[in-house]
mmCIF file of C-alpha atoms in Angstrom:
data_model
loop_
_atom_site.group_PDB
_atom_site.id
_atom_site.type_symbol
_atom_site.label_atom_id
_atom_site.label_comp_id
_atom_site.label_asym_id
_atom_site.label_seq_id
_atom_site.Cartn_x
_atom_site.Cartn_y
_atom_site.Cartn_z
ATOM 1 C CA MET A 1 -21.670 -13.294 -10.379
ATOM 2 C CA THR A 2 -25.345 -13.940 -11.128
ATOM 3 C CA ALA A 3 -27.463 -13.775 -7.981
ATOM 4 C CA SER A 4 -30.107 -16.362 -7.165
ATOM 5 C CA LEU A 5 -33.693 -15.677 -8.205
ATOM 6 C CA GLU A 6 -34.749 -15.788 -4.560
ATOM 7 C CA HIS A 7 -32.422 -12.881 -3.740
ATOM 8 C CA LEU A 8 -33.455 -10.959 -6.848
ATOM 9 C CA ARG A 9 -37.142 -11.159 -5.913
ATOM 10 C CA ARG A 10 -36.328 -9.114 -2.814
ATOM 11 C CA CYS A 11 -34.857 -6.263 -4.882
ATOM 12 C CA HIS A 12 -36.829 -3.038 -5.264
ATOM 13 C CA PHE A 13 -35.192 -1.623 -8.388
ATOM 14 C CA ALA A 14 -32.780 -2.677 -11.134
ATOM 15 C CA VAL A 15 -30.170 -0.641 -13.033
ATOM 16 C CA ASP A 16 -28.477 -1.261 -16.369
ATOM 17 C CA LEU A 17 -25.539 1.156 -16.548
ATOM 18 C CA GLY A 18 -24.407 1.019 -20.158
ATOM 19 C CA ALA A 19 -21.721 2.966 -21.963
ATOM 20 C CA ALA A 20 -24.349 4.536 -24.217
ATOM 21 C CA ARG A 21 -27.550 4.577 -22.118
ATOM 22 C CA THR A 22 -28.639 4.166 -18.518
ATOM 23 C CA ARG A 23 -31.881 2.357 -17.754
ATOM 24 C CA VAL A 24 -33.664 1.948 -14.417
ATOM 25 C CA TYR A 25 -36.527 -0.461 -13.684
ATOM 26 C CA VAL A 26 -38.564 0.064 -10.500
ATOM 27 C CA LYS A 27 -40.520 -2.869 -9.088
ATOM 28 C CA GLY A 28 -44.231 -2.323 -9.673
ATOM 29 C CA ALA A 29 -43.662 0.737 -11.889
ATOM 30 C CA GLY A 30 -41.671 -0.693 -14.820
ATOM 31 C CA LEU A 31 -39.004 1.102 -16.849
ATOM 32 C CA VAL A 32 -38.768 4.632 -15.432
ATOM 33 C CA VAL A 33 -35.432 5.845 -16.881
ATOM 34 C CA ASP A 34 -34.000 5.338 -20.368
ATOM 35 C CA GLN A 35 -31.505 8.141 -21.010
ATOM 36 C CA PRO A 36 -27.994 8.545 -22.452
ATOM 37 C CA SER A 37 -25.185 7.936 -19.934
ATOM 38 C CA ALA A 38 -23.923 11.504 -20.165
ATOM 39 C CA ALA A 39 -23.505 14.448 -17.816
ATOM 40 C CA ALA A 40 -22.496 18.064 -18.497
ATOM 41 C CA VAL A 41 -20.254 19.593 -15.804
ATOM 42 C CA ASN A 42 -19.037 23.128 -15.176
ATOM 43 C CA THR A 43 -15.292 22.579 -14.712
ATOM 44 C CA ARG A 44 -14.889 25.909 -12.874
ATOM 45 C CA THR A 45 -17.404 25.186 -10.111
ATOM 46 C CA GLY A 46 -17.920 21.418 -10.373
ATOM 47 C CA ALA A 47 -21.665 21.984 -10.719
ATOM 48 C CA LEU A 48 -23.748 19.507 -12.697
ATOM 49 C CA ILE A 49 -25.498 21.374 -15.500
ATOM 50 C CA ALA A 50 -27.410 18.665 -17.373
ATOM 51 C CA VAL A 51 -27.772 14.883 -17.619
ATOM 52 C CA GLY A 52 -29.215 12.426 -20.123
ATOM 53 C CA GLU A 53 -30.658 13.652 -23.422
ATOM 54 C CA LEU A 54 -29.883 17.313 -22.778
ATOM 55 C CA ALA A 55 -26.257 16.587 -21.904
ATOM 56 C CA GLU A 56 -25.934 14.406 -25.014
ATOM 57 C CA ARG A 57 -27.205 17.252 -27.220
ATOM 58 C CA MET A 58 -24.646 19.577 -25.652
ATOM 59 C CA LYS A 59 -21.728 17.394 -26.751
ATOM 60 C CA GLY A 60 -19.390 19.372 -29.036
ATOM 61 C CA ARG A 61 -21.489 22.531 -28.637
ATOM 62 C CA THR A 62 -20.345 23.917 -25.275
ATOM 63 C CA PRO A 63 -17.864 26.626 -24.221
ATOM 64 C CA SER A 64 -14.501 25.455 -22.912
ATOM 65 C CA TYR A 65 -15.499 25.477 -19.231
ATOM 66 C CA ILE A 66 -18.398 23.028 -19.765
ATOM 67 C CA ARG A 67 -17.406 19.407 -20.312
ATOM 68 C CA VAL A 68 -19.675 16.521 -21.285
ATOM 69 C CA VAL A 69 -18.494 13.356 -19.528
ATOM 70 C CA ARG A 70 -19.486 9.697 -19.574
ATOM 71 C CA PRO A 71 -19.114 8.039 -16.161
ATOM 72 C CA VAL A 72 -19.544 4.557 -17.664
ATOM 73 C CA SER A 73 -17.188 2.932 -20.168
ATOM 74 C CA GLY A 74 -17.637 -0.555 -21.591
ATOM 75 C CA GLY A 75 -20.353 -1.377 -19.062
ATOM 76 C CA THR A 76 -18.011 -0.490 -16.166
ATOM 77 C CA VAL A 77 -18.403 2.553 -13.912
ATOM 78 C CA VAL A 78 -15.198 4.590 -14.222
ATOM 79 C CA ASP A 79 -16.345 7.598 -12.165
ATOM 80 C CA ILE A 80 -18.441 6.491 -9.183
ATOM 81 C CA ASP A 81 -19.223 9.973 -7.869
ATOM 82 C CA MET A 82 -20.377 11.268 -11.255
ATOM 83 C CA ALA A 83 -22.415 8.101 -11.903
ATOM 84 C CA GLN A 84 -24.220 8.607 -8.586
ATOM 85 C CA ARG A 85 -24.937 12.268 -9.331
ATOM 86 C CA MET A 86 -26.172 11.376 -12.820
ATOM 87 C CA LEU A 87 -28.489 8.639 -11.484
ATOM 88 C CA ARG A 88 -29.931 10.906 -8.792
ATOM 89 C CA HIS A 89 -30.935 13.506 -11.383
ATOM 90 C CA LEU A 90 -32.242 10.923 -13.836
ATOM 91 C CA LEU A 91 -34.433 9.288 -11.184
ATOM 92 C CA GLY A 92 -35.842 12.584 -9.973
ATOM 93 C CA ASP A 93 -37.035 13.537 -6.490
ATOM 94 C CA ARG A 94 -40.367 11.675 -6.637
ATOM 95 C CA ILE A 95 -38.897 8.278 -7.517
ATOM 96 C CA ARG A 96 -36.015 8.686 -5.048
ATOM 97 C CA ARG A 97 -38.456 9.515 -2.244
ATOM 98 C CA THR A 98 -40.508 6.428 -3.136
ATOM 99 C CA LEU A 99 -37.434 4.207 -3.057
ATOM 100 C CA ARG A 100 -36.177 5.655 0.239
ATOM 101 C CA ARG A 101 -39.440 4.633 1.918
ATOM 102 C CA ARG A 102 -38.650 0.973 1.258
ATOM 103 C CA PRO A 103 -37.116 -0.644 4.366
ATOM 104 C CA GLY A 104 -33.830 -2.374 3.608
ATOM 105 C CA LEU A 105 -33.673 -1.038 0.061
ATOM 106 C CA ARG A 106 -32.189 -3.603 -2.346
ATOM 107 C CA ALA A 107 -30.990 -3.145 -5.918
ATOM 108 C CA ALA A 108 -29.952 -5.327 -8.847
ATOM 109 C CA ALA A 109 -27.400 -4.337 -11.466
ATOM 110 C CA CYS A 110 -26.084 -5.718 -14.755
ATOM 111 C CA THR A 111 -22.357 -6.333 -15.067
ATOM 112 C CA PRO A 112 -20.459 -7.434 -18.197
ATOM 113 C CA HIS A 113 -19.416 -11.050 -18.523
ATOM 114 C CA ASP A 114 -16.174 -11.802 -16.664
ATOM 115 C CA ALA A 115 -16.133 -8.354 -15.069
ATOM 116 C CA ASP A 116 -13.174 -8.069 -12.696
ATOM 117 C CA PRO A 117 -13.692 -7.494 -8.934
ATOM 118 C CA LEU A 118 -12.939 -3.772 -9.254
ATOM 119 C CA ALA A 119 -15.676 -3.345 -11.874
ATOM 120 C CA GLN A 120 -18.125 -5.258 -9.675
ATOM 121 C CA ARG A 121 -17.183 -3.150 -6.656
ATOM 122 C CA ALA A 122 -17.693 0.066 -8.649
ATOM 123 C CA ALA A 123 -21.227 -1.012 -9.630
ATOM 124 C CA ILE A 124 -22.053 -1.905 -6.027
ATOM 125 C CA GLU A 125 -20.694 1.359 -4.582
ATOM 126 C CA THR A 126 -22.602 3.399 -7.166
ATOM 127 C CA LEU A 127 -25.933 1.954 -6.047
ATOM 128 C CA VAL A 128 -25.022 1.946 -2.352
ATOM 129 C CA GLY A 129 -24.505 5.688 -2.755
ATOM 130 C CA LEU A 130 -28.159 5.908 -3.840
ATOM 131 C CA GLY A 131 -29.301 4.283 -0.586
ATOM 132 C CA ALA A 132 -29.276 0.584 -1.455
ATOM 133 C CA ARG A 133 -28.441 -1.621 1.545
ATOM 134 C CA ARG A 134 -27.661 -4.623 -0.659
ATOM 135 C CA VAL A 135 -26.820 -4.936 -4.367
ATOM 136 C CA GLU A 136 -27.229 -8.140 -6.399
ATOM 137 C CA LEU A 137 -25.119 -8.484 -9.551
ATOM 138 C CA VAL A 138 -26.430 -10.268 -12.643
ATOM 139 C CA ASP A 139 -24.464 -11.171 -15.763
ATOM 140 C CA THR A 140 -25.662 -8.927 -18.580
ATOM 141 C CA LEU A 141 -25.864 -11.873 -20.986
ATOM 142 C CA ILE A 142 -28.241 -13.827 -18.746
ATOM 143 C CA ALA A 143 -30.384 -10.755 -18.062
ATOM 144 C CA ALA A 144 -30.619 -9.966 -21.788
ATOM 145 C CA ALA A 145 -31.473 -13.588 -22.638
ATOM 146 C CA VAL A 146 -34.317 -13.532 -20.109
ATOM 147 C CA GLY A 147 -35.479 -10.134 -21.354
ATOM 148 C CA CYS A 148 -35.824 -11.263 -24.970
ATOM 149 C CA GLY A 149 -37.708 -14.442 -24.013
ATOM 150 C CA LEU A 150 -35.058 -17.098 -24.644
ATOM 151 C CA PRO A 151 -35.701 -20.395 -22.777
ATOM 152 C CA VAL A 152 -32.439 -20.157 -20.825
ATOM 153 C CA GLU A 153 -33.601 -22.539 -18.093
ATOM 154 C CA ARG A 154 -34.028 -25.529 -20.421
ATOM 155 C CA PRO A 155 -31.337 -28.177 -21.113
ATOM 156 C CA GLU A 156 -30.849 -26.922 -24.650
ATOM 157 C CA ALA A 157 -28.598 -24.366 -26.262
ATOM 158 C CA THR A 158 -29.499 -20.738 -26.783
ATOM 159 C CA MET A 159 -26.981 -18.301 -28.247
ATOM 160 C CA ILE A 160 -27.082 -14.582 -27.608
ATOM 161 C CA LEU A 161 -25.028 -11.733 -29.092
ATOM 162 C CA MET A 162 -25.104 -8.485 -27.147
ATOM 163 C CA CYS A 163 -23.972 -5.579 -29.308
ATOM 164 C CA GLY A 164 -23.126 -2.671 -27.030
ATOM 165 C CA ALA A 165 -21.566 0.714 -27.652
ATOM 166 C CA ALA A 166 -18.102 -0.207 -26.374
ATOM 167 C CA THR A 167 -18.088 -4.024 -26.268
ATOM 168 C CA THR A 168 -19.767 -6.989 -27.900
ATOM 169 C CA GLN A 169 -20.513 -10.084 -25.839
ATOM 170 C CA VAL A 170 -21.535 -13.485 -27.155
ATOM 171 C CA ALA A 171 -22.487 -16.593 -25.174
ATOM 172 C CA VAL A 172 -24.100 -20.012 -25.360
ATOM 173 C CA LEU A 173 -26.464 -20.674 -22.459
ATOM 174 C CA SER A 174 -28.053 -23.852 -21.141
ATOM 175 C CA LEU A 175 -29.779 -24.767 -17.844
ATOM 176 C CA GLY A 176 -29.798 -21.132 -16.765
ATOM 177 C CA SER A 177 -26.018 -20.757 -16.935
ATOM 178 C CA ILE A 178 -23.349 -19.666 -19.400
ATOM 179 C CA VAL A 179 -21.593 -22.596 -21.089
ATOM 180 C CA THR A 180 -19.073 -20.573 -23.096
ATOM 181 C CA ALA A 181 -18.801 -16.832 -23.585
ATOM 182 C CA GLU A 182 -16.517 -14.221 -25.071
ATOM 183 C CA ARG A 183 -16.283 -10.445 -24.702
ATOM 184 C CA MET A 184 -14.755 -8.422 -27.558
ATOM 185 C CA PRO A 185 -13.652 -4.760 -27.216
ATOM 186 C CA VAL A 186 -15.582 -3.915 -30.382
ATOM 187 C CA GLY A 187 -18.954 -2.186 -30.433
ATOM 188 C CA GLY A 188 -20.980 0.563 -32.023
ATOM 189 C CA ASP A 189 -18.366 3.153 -31.049
ATOM 190 C CA ALA A 190 -15.691 1.226 -33.009
ATOM 191 C CA VAL A 191 -17.945 1.297 -36.080
ATOM 192 C CA ASP A 192 -18.439 5.046 -35.612
ATOM 193 C CA HIS A 193 -14.675 5.543 -35.314
ATOM 194 C CA ALA A 194 -14.030 3.534 -38.494
ATOM 195 C CA ILE A 195 -16.455 5.727 -40.444
ATOM 196 C CA VAL A 196 -14.954 8.944 -39.040
ATOM 197 C CA GLN A 197 -11.434 7.826 -39.968
ATOM 198 C CA HIS A 198 -12.519 6.811 -43.472
ATOM 199 C CA LEU A 199 -14.083 10.226 -44.153
ATOM 200 C CA ARG A 200 -11.074 12.039 -42.708
ATOM 201 C CA HIS A 201 -8.509 10.121 -44.770
ATOM 202 C CA GLN A 202 -10.402 9.661 -48.018
ATOM 203 C CA HIS A 203 -12.423 12.900 -48.174
ATOM 204 C CA GLU A 204 -10.537 15.207 -45.759
ATOM 205 C CA LEU A 205 -13.831 15.788 -43.960
ATOM 206 C CA MET A 206 -14.431 16.030 -40.219
ATOM 207 C CA LEU A 207 -17.887 15.061 -39.024
ATOM 208 C CA PRO A 208 -19.887 16.774 -36.281
ATOM 209 C CA SER A 209 -19.867 14.579 -33.172
ATOM 210 C CA GLN A 210 -23.530 13.590 -33.551
ATOM 211 C CA SER A 211 -23.741 12.865 -37.302
ATOM 212 C CA VAL A 212 -22.267 9.357 -37.469
ATOM 213 C CA ARG A 213 -25.414 7.487 -36.462
ATOM 214 C CA PRO A 214 -27.484 9.148 -39.225
ATOM 215 C CA LEU A 215 -24.721 8.109 -41.638
ATOM 216 C CA GLN A 216 -25.171 4.485 -40.571
ATOM 217 C CA VAL A 217 -28.912 4.745 -41.046
ATOM 218 C CA ALA A 218 -28.318 6.306 -44.470
ATOM 219 C CA LEU A 219 -26.944 2.951 -45.551
ATOM 220 C CA SER A 220 -30.650 1.928 -45.612
ATOM 221 C CA GLY A 221 -32.252 -1.351 -44.570
ATOM 222 C CA ASN A 222 -29.585 -3.307 -46.424
ATOM 223 C CA GLY A 223 -26.787 -1.210 -44.965
ATOM 224 C CA LEU A 224 -23.945 -3.734 -44.840
ATOM 225 C CA THR A 225 -24.963 -5.503 -48.050
ATOM 226 C CA PRO A 226 -24.406 -4.354 -51.664
ATOM 227 C CA HIS A 227 -28.158 -3.758 -52.079
ATOM 228 C CA GLY A 228 -28.118 -0.415 -50.265
ATOM 229 C CA PRO A 229 -27.908 3.056 -51.866
ATOM 230 C CA GLU A 230 -24.844 3.743 -54.019
ATOM 231 C CA SER A 231 -24.020 7.078 -52.391
ATOM 232 C CA THR A 232 -25.119 9.458 -49.674
ATOM 233 C CA GLU A 233 -24.397 13.153 -49.068
ATOM 234 C CA ILE A 234 -22.505 14.053 -45.884
ATOM 235 C CA HIS A 235 -22.016 17.518 -44.365
ATOM 236 C CA GLY A 236 -18.940 18.307 -42.297
ATOM 237 C CA ARG A 237 -15.888 20.521 -41.900
ATOM 238 C CA ASP A 238 -12.958 20.603 -44.294
ATOM 239 C CA VAL A 239 -9.792 19.391 -42.547
ATOM 240 C CA ALA A 240 -7.524 21.917 -44.286
ATOM 241 C CA THR A 241 -9.601 25.096 -44.440
ATOM 242 C CA GLY A 242 -12.015 24.560 -41.544
ATOM 243 C CA LEU A 243 -14.914 25.638 -43.778
ATOM 244 C CA PRO A 244 -18.203 23.711 -44.012
ATOM 245 C CA ARG A 245 -18.310 21.317 -46.962
ATOM 246 C CA SER A 246 -20.543 18.588 -48.374
ATOM 247 C CA VAL A 247 -19.317 15.469 -50.153
ATOM 248 C CA LYS A 248 -20.979 12.525 -51.836
ATOM 249 C CA VAL A 249 -19.725 9.362 -50.143
ATOM 250 C CA ASP A 250 -19.640 5.984 -51.843
ATOM 251 C CA THR A 251 -21.516 3.711 -49.429
ATOM 252 C CA ALA A 252 -19.659 0.658 -50.725
ATOM 253 C CA ALA A 253 -16.441 2.230 -49.421
ATOM 254 C CA VAL A 254 -18.127 2.913 -46.069
ATOM 255 C CA ARG A 255 -19.233 -0.717 -45.855
ATOM 256 C CA HIS A 256 -15.657 -1.787 -46.552
ATOM 257 C CA ALA A 257 -14.331 0.574 -43.857
ATOM 258 C CA ILE A 258 -16.503 -0.938 -41.108
ATOM 259 C CA GLN A 259 -15.698 -4.538 -42.023
ATOM 260 C CA THR A 260 -12.527 -4.423 -39.889
ATOM 261 C CA PRO A 261 -14.254 -3.905 -36.505
ATOM 262 C CA LEU A 262 -17.052 -6.298 -37.473
ATOM 263 C CA THR A 263 -14.498 -9.022 -38.235
ATOM 264 C CA GLY A 264 -13.662 -9.013 -34.520
ATOM 265 C CA VAL A 265 -17.274 -9.910 -33.768
ATOM 266 C CA LEU A 266 -17.146 -12.856 -36.177
ATOM 267 C CA ASP A 267 -13.910 -14.068 -34.571
ATOM 268 C CA GLY A 268 -15.573 -14.008 -31.143
ATOM 269 C CA ILE A 269 -18.569 -15.994 -32.391
ATOM 270 C CA GLY A 270 -16.239 -18.595 -33.914
ATOM 271 C CA LYS A 271 -14.272 -18.893 -30.679
ATOM 272 C CA VAL A 272 -17.431 -19.483 -28.627
ATOM 273 C CA LEU A 273 -18.704 -22.128 -31.032
ATOM 274 C CA ARG A 274 -15.358 -23.933 -31.001
ATOM 275 C CA GLY A 275 -15.431 -24.113 -27.211
ATOM 276 C CA CYS A 276 -19.036 -25.326 -27.065
ATOM 277 C CA PRO A 277 -19.979 -29.047 -26.701
ATOM 278 C CA PRO A 278 -21.059 -30.580 -30.053
ATOM 279 C CA ASP A 279 -24.566 -31.426 -28.794
ATOM 280 C CA LEU A 280 -25.271 -27.781 -28.002
ATOM 281 C CA VAL A 281 -23.832 -26.610 -31.335
ATOM 282 C CA ALA A 282 -26.260 -28.983 -33.065
ATOM 283 C CA ASP A 283 -29.145 -27.225 -31.252
ATOM 284 C CA LEU A 284 -27.932 -23.871 -32.564
ATOM 285 C CA ALA A 285 -28.140 -25.025 -36.175
ATOM 286 C CA ASP A 286 -31.941 -24.825 -35.812
ATOM 287 C CA ARG A 287 -32.414 -22.109 -33.202
ATOM 288 C CA GLY A 288 -29.669 -19.787 -34.410
ATOM 289 C CA LEU A 289 -28.425 -16.583 -32.812
ATOM 290 C CA MET A 290 -30.402 -13.875 -31.013
ATOM 291 C CA MET A 291 -29.078 -10.311 -31.296
ATOM 292 C CA VAL A 292 -29.696 -7.779 -28.531
ATOM 293 C CA GLY A 293 -28.233 -4.390 -27.613
ATOM 294 C CA GLY A 294 -28.532 -0.991 -29.273
ATOM 295 C CA SER A 295 -25.926 -1.711 -31.968
ATOM 296 C CA ALA A 296 -27.893 -4.790 -33.079
ATOM 297 C CA LEU A 297 -30.015 -2.319 -35.065
ATOM 298 C CA LEU A 298 -27.096 -1.439 -37.362
ATOM 299 C CA PRO A 299 -28.657 -1.941 -40.822
ATOM 300 C CA GLY A 300 -27.636 -5.203 -42.449
ATOM 301 C CA LEU A 301 -25.586 -6.547 -39.512
ATOM 302 C CA ASP A 302 -27.936 -9.507 -39.074
ATOM 303 C CA GLN A 303 -27.644 -10.388 -42.772
ATOM 304 C CA MET A 304 -23.855 -10.259 -42.609
ATOM 305 C CA LEU A 305 -23.797 -12.594 -39.588
ATOM 306 C CA ARG A 306 -26.279 -14.919 -41.266
ATOM 307 C CA GLN A 307 -24.035 -15.231 -44.328
ATOM 308 C CA ALA A 308 -20.839 -15.636 -42.274
ATOM 309 C CA THR A 309 -22.117 -18.265 -39.809
ATOM 310 C CA GLY A 310 -24.728 -20.131 -41.842
ATOM 311 C CA MET A 311 -27.059 -20.005 -38.821
ATOM 312 C CA PRO A 312 -30.440 -18.304 -38.485
ATOM 313 C CA VAL A 313 -29.975 -14.826 -36.975
ATOM 314 C CA HIS A 314 -32.809 -13.025 -35.187
ATOM 315 C CA ILE A 315 -33.082 -9.541 -33.686
ATOM 316 C CA ALA A 316 -35.029 -9.166 -30.434
ATOM 317 C CA GLU A 317 -38.242 -7.157 -30.571
ATOM 318 C CA ARG A 318 -36.718 -4.355 -28.473
ATOM 319 C CA PRO A 319 -33.011 -5.189 -28.469
ATOM 320 C CA ASP A 320 -31.890 -2.034 -26.673
ATOM 321 C CA VAL A 321 -33.855 -2.695 -23.440
ATOM 322 C CA CYS A 322 -33.611 -6.496 -23.190
ATOM 323 C CA ALA A 323 -31.111 -6.497 -20.315
ATOM 324 C CA VAL A 324 -33.082 -4.194 -18.027
ATOM 325 C CA GLN A 325 -36.361 -5.902 -18.955
ATOM 326 C CA GLY A 326 -34.791 -9.228 -18.007
ATOM 327 C CA LEU A 327 -33.708 -7.791 -14.663
ATOM 328 C CA GLY A 328 -37.208 -6.419 -14.203
ATOM 329 C CA ALA A 329 -38.763 -9.830 -14.842
ATOM 330 C CA MET A 330 -36.432 -11.338 -12.234
ATOM 331 C CA ILE A 331 -37.192 -8.818 -9.486
ATOM 332 C CA GLU A 332 -40.930 -9.012 -10.243
ATOM 333 C CA GLY A 333 -40.791 -12.802 -9.722
ATOM 334 C CA LYS A 334 -41.945 -13.638 -13.254
ATOM 335 C CA ILE A 335 -39.151 -16.188 -13.786
ATOM 336 C CA ALA A 336 -39.645 -19.612 -12.211
ATOM 337 C CA PRO A 337 -36.428 -21.145 -10.839
ATOM 338 C CA LEU A 338 -35.254 -24.439 -12.284
ATOM 339 C CA MET A 339 -35.253 -27.081 -9.564
ATOM 340 C CA LEU A 340 -32.400 -29.550 -9.814
ATOM 341 C CA ASN A 341 -32.900 -31.685 -6.720
ATOM 342 C CA PRO A 342 -30.495 -34.571 -6.057
ATOM 343 C CA LEU A 343 -31.993 -38.005 -6.542
ATOM 344 C CA ALA A 344 -32.686 -40.036 -3.427
ATOM 345 C CA THR A 345 -30.478 -43.116 -3.014
#
């Protein structure tokens, strides 16, 4: 799935279509788009009303004939036409005109590990619809590892955990390739859902669609550990009466509620380590695990993984943009290829 560095150097722009955010890197210009993967559509006329941040703010606040949709789910494009329309508006006329001037326009795109042929085809067709003559696909895990500065080309183990909105991917890399990897259908959205269900069942409170992330942040810097705040006040709607209501929520109970989805992440890490050669596992005892992706910023998640695995756990400097920055480094030619020439006999 991962294209050669020689082919990637010929690309003019790179796209990371995530379930939560869409990011576009243009060669020579850097990161030009970093917006939510959302679009607001008028269902009566089919007209596109808003994309990105504005569409995200409209979620749960629109009349019945306006629908906020997400054309990407789990890193896979599920609505090619809407994804193309969203990208066109996010890029804007000036950037699209600049790209169209490039002869033989080429693009690079991230795809989840072990993406099936249909998912790969959807990513290719989305960018072909923007004018790309050729699309190179790169495994998201390799792109993210390059973007956060891991020495993936060396004959030593590096372990990366990509915490996305819909999925979590974990892999051990060596010599520029994936040795073992696992993709779990658990991400930041699953944590959000666990919190929503806890508040609904235990407090009969329905949350506004955009208030779950602040609740996670309210768990403070030690969010998933017992050292956080004892309680936090949450505003929502009473399930029975429909009236607005505020409740004080025990944060220890919230931490317990989100342990179930996070256990799936620990299981995936254990499975990857069990399938990894012993020599590479020994390298990881010193180097540890690098966390990337937007959900890596969940307070206390790194401490929980550190306690569960016994390995050092690090968070990338900018975990949310590592994948697209890695793609950008590849198309800019900043990554030197590893030469493995056969020995003369």
